[in-house]
Coordinates of C-alpha atoms in Angstrom, one line a residue:
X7 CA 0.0 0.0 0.0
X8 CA 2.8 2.5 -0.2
X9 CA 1.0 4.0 -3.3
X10 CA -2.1 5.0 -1.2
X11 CA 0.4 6.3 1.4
X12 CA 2.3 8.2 -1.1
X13 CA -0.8 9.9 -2.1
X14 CA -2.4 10.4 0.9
X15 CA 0.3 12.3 2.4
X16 CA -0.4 15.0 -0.7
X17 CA -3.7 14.6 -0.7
X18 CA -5.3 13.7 2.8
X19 CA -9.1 13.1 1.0
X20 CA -7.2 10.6 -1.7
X21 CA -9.3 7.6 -2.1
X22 CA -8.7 4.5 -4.0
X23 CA -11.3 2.6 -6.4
X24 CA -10.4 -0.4 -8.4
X25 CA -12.7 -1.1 -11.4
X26 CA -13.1 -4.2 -13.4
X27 CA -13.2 -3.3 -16.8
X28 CA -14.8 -5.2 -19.7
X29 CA -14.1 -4.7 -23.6
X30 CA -10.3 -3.8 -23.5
X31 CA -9.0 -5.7 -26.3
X32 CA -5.5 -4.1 -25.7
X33 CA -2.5 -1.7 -24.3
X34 CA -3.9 0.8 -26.4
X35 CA -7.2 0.7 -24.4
X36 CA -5.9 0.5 -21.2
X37 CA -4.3 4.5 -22.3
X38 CA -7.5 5.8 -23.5
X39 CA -9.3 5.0 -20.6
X40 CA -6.2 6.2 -18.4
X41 CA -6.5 9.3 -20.3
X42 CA -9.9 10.4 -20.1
X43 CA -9.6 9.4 -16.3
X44 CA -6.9 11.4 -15.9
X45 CA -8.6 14.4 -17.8
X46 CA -11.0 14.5 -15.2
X47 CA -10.7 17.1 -12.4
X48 CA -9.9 15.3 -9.0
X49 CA -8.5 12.7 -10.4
X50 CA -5.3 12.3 -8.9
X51 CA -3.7 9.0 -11.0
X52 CA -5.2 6.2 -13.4
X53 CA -3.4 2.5 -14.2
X54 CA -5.1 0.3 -16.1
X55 CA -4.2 -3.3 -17.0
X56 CA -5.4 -4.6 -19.9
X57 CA -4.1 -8.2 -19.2
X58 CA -6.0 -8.0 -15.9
X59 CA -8.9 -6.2 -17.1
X60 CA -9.0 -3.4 -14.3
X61 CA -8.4 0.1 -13.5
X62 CA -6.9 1.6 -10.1
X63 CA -8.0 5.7 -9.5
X64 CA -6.5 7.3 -6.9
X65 CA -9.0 10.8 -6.2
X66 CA -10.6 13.3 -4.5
X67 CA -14.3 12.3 -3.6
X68 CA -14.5 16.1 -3.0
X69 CA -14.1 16.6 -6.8
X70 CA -15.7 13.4 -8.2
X71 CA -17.7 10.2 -7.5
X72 CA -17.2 6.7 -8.5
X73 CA -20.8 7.2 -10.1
X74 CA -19.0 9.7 -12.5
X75 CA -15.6 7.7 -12.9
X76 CA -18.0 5.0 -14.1
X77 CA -19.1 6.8 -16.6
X78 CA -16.3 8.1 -18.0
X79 CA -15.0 4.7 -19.1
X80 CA -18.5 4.1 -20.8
X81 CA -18.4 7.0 -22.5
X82 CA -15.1 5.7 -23.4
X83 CA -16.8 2.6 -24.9
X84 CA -16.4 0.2 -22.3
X85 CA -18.2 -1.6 -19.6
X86 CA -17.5 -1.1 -15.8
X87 CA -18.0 -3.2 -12.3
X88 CA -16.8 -1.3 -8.8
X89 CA -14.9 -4.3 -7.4

């Protein structure tokens, strides 16, 4: 968990969401969806594995909502589970 430490200590309202993601069919995927995530304001830091088929956010849930990271990946063009 040193990540979430990391972050935490610059950011004491950091939180961390993982989100399965469905439709990936590779890398190239995995950037656009860390891209518009990371477009978004509060976001702090996206990584997303396409061979695993999930995202990790790191954010402000004073800024944003897992309701409206969700749907930034759909209107990405992919599915999304909170796990």
């Amino acid at each position: 968990m040193t990540m979430f430490n990391f972050f935490s200590k610059k950011n004491p309202n950091a939180t961390i969401v993982t989100l399965k993601i469905v439709g990936m069919h590779c890398t190239s995927c995995a950037m656009s969806i860390d891209g518009a995530l990371e477009d978004t304001e509060g976001v702090v830091e996206a990584t997303t594995s396409y061979a695993k088929g999930l995202t990790t956010v790191t954010f402000d849930p004073h800024k944003t909502t897992v309701d409206q990271l969700q749907s930034i990946v759909r209107d990405a063009g992919y599915e999304t589970k909170l796990i």
